[in-house]
PDB file of C-alpha atoms in Angstrom:
ATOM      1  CA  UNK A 973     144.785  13.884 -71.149  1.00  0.00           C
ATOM      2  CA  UNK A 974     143.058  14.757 -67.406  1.00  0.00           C
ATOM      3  CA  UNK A 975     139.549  15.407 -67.428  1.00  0.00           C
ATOM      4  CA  UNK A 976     138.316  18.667 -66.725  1.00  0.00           C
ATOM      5  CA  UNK A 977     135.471  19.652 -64.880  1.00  0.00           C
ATOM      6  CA  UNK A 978     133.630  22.310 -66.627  1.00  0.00           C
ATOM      7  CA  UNK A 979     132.969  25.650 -64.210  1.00  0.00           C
ATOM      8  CA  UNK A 980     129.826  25.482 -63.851  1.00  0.00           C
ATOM      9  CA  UNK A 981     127.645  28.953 -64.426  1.00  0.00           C
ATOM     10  CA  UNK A 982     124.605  29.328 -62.123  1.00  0.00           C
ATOM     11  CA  UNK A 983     121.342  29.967 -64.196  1.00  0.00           C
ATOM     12  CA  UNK A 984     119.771  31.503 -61.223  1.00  0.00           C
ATOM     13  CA  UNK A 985     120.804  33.587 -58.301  1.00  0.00           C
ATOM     14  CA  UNK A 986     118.951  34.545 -54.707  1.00  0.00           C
ATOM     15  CA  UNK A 987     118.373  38.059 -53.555  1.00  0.00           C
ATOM     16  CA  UNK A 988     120.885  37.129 -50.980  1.00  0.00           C
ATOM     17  CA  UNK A 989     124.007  36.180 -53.473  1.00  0.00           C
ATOM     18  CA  UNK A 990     123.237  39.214 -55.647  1.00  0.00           C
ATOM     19  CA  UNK A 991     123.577  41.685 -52.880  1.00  0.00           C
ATOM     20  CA  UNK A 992     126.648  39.909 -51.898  1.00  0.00           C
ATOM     21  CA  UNK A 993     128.667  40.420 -55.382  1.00  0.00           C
ATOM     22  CA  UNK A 994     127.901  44.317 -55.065  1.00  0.00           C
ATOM     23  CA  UNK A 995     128.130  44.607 -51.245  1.00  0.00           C
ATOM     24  CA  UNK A 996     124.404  45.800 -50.559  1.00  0.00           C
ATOM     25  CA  UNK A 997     121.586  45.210 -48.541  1.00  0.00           C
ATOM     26  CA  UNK A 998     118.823  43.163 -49.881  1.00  0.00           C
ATOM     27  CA  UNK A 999     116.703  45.591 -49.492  1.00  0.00           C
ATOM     28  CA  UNK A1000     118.536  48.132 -51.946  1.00  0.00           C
ATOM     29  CA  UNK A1001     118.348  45.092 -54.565  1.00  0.00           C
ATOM     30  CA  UNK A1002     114.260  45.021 -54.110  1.00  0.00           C
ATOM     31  CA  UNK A1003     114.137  48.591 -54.596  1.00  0.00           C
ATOM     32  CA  UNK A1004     116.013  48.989 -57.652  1.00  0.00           C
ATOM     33  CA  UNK A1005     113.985  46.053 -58.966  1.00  0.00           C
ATOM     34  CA  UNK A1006     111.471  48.087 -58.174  1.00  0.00           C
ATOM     35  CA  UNK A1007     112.838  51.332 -59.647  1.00  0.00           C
ATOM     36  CA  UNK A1008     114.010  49.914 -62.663  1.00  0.00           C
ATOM     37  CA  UNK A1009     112.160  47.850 -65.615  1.00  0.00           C
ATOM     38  CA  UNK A1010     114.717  46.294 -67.168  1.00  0.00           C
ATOM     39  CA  UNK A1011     115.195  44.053 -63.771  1.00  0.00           C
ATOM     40  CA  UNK A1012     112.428  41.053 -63.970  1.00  0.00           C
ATOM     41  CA  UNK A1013     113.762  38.226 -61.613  1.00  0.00           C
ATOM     42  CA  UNK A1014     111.594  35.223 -61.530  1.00  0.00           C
ATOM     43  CA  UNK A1015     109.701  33.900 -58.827  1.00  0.00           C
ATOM     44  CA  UNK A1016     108.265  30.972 -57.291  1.00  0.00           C
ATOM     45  CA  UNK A1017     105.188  30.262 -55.378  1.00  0.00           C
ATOM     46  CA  UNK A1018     106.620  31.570 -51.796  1.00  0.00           C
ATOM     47  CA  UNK A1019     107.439  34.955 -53.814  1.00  0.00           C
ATOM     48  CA  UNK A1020     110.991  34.079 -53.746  1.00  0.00           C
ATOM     49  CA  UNK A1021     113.117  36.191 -56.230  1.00  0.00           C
ATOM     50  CA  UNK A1022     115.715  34.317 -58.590  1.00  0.00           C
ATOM     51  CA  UNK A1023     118.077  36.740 -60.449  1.00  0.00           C
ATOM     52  CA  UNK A1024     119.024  35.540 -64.209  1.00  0.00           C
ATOM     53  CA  UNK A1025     122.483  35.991 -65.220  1.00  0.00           C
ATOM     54  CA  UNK A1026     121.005  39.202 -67.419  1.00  0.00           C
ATOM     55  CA  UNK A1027     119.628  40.430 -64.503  1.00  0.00           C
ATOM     56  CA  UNK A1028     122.995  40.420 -62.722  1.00  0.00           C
ATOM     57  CA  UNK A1029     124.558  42.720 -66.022  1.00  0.00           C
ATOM     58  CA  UNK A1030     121.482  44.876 -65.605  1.00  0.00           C
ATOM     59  CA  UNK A1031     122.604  45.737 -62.206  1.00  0.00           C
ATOM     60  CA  UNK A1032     126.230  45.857 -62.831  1.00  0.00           C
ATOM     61  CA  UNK A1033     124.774  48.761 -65.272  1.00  0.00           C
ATOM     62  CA  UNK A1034     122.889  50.301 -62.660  1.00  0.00           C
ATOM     63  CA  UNK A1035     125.593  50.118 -59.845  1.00  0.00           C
ATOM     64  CA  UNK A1036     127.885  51.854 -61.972  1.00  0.00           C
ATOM     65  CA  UNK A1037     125.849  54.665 -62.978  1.00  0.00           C
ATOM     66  CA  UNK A1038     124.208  55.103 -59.343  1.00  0.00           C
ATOM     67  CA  UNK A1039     127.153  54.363 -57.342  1.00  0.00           C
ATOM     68  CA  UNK A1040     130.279  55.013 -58.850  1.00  0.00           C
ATOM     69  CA  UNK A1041     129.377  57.723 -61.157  1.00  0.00           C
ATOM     70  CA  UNK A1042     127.076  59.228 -58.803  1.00  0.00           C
ATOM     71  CA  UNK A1043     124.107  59.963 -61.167  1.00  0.00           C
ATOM     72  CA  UNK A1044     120.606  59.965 -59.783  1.00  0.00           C
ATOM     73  CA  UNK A1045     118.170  57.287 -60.020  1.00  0.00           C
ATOM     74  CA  UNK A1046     116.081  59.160 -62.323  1.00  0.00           C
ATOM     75  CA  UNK A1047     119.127  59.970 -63.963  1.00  0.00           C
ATOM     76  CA  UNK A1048     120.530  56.837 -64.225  1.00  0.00           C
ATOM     77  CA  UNK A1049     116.462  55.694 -65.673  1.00  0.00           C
ATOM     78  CA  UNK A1050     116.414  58.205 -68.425  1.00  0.00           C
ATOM     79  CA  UNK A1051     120.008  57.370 -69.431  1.00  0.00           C
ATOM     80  CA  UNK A1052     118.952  53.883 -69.893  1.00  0.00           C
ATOM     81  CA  UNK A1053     115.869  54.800 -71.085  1.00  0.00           C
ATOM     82  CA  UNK A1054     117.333  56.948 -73.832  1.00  0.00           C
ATOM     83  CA  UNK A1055     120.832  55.196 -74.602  1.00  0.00           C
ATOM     84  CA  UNK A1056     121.004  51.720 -73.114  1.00  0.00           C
ATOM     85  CA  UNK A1057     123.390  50.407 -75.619  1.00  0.00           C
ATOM     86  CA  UNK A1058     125.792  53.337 -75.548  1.00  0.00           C
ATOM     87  CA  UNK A1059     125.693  53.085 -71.984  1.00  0.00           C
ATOM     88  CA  UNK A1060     126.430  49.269 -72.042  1.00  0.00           C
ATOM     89  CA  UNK A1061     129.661  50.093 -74.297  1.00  0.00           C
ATOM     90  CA  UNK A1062     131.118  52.857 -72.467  1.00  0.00           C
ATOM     91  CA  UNK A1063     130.628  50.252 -69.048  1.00  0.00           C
ATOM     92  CA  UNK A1064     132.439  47.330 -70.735  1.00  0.00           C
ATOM     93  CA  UNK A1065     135.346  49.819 -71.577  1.00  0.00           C
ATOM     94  CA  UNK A1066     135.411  51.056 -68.231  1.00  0.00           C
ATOM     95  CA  UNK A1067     135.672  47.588 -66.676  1.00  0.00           C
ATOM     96  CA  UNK A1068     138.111  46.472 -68.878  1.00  0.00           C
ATOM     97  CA  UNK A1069     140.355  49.588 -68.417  1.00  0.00           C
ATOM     98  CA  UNK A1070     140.020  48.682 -64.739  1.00  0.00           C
ATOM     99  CA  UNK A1071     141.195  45.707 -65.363  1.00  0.00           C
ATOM    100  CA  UNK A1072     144.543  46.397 -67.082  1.00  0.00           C
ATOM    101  CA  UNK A1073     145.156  48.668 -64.518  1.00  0.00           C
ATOM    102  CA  UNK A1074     145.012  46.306 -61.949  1.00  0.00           C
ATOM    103  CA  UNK A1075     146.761  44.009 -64.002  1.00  0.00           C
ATOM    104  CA  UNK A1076     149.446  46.683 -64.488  1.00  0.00           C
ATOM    105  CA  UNK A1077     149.726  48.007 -60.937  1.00  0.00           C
ATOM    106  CA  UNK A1078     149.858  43.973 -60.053  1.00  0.00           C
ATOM    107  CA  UNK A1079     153.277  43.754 -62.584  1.00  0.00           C
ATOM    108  CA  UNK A1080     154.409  46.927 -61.159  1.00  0.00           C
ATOM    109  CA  UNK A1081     154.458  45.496 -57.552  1.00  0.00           C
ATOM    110  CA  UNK A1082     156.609  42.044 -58.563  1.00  0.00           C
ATOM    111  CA  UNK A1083     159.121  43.937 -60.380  1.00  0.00           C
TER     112      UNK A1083
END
């Protein structure tokens, strides 16, 4: 049997890598930090911020309300505020119903 390599999940991210995955400036990720209490990255003794893996969920949560459903920030803070996990649920079925979409429209195109 071949030996696998396990993938390998990063326990901590830069400010840098974390604007990458949703195509922002850095400074857009400091301000939401900012904004938003449910973002606490760590940092070390140059005041460098690290971004935990929960962070990164937290702002996939935040992106989605802010950016793609076009809600205020202090919209987007009481709806957190008020209904975090309800919010959380109706994001995972969105992403996953994006998903099988592009899954579909990918079959579509072979056939």
């Amino acid at each position: 049997m071949p030996y696998k390599e396990k993938k390998i999940e990063k326990l901590y991210y830069s400010i840098g890598e974390v604007a990458d995955m949703f195509k922002v400036n850095t400074s857009l990720i400091r301000y939401w930090e900012k904004e938003f209490d449910i973002i606490k990255p760590k940092k070390n003794k140059k005041g460098n911020r690290f971004f935990t893996q929960a962070d990164i969920e937290n702002f996939h949560l935040i992106f989605h309300l802010v950016k793609e459903r076009g809600m205020t920030l202090k919209g987007a803070k009481q709806k957190l505020k008020e209904n975090k996990e309800d919010t959380e649920n109706n994001f995972t079925v969105v992403s996953r119903l994006q998903e099988i979409k592009d899954l579909l429209l990918e079959i579509k195109d072979e056939l």
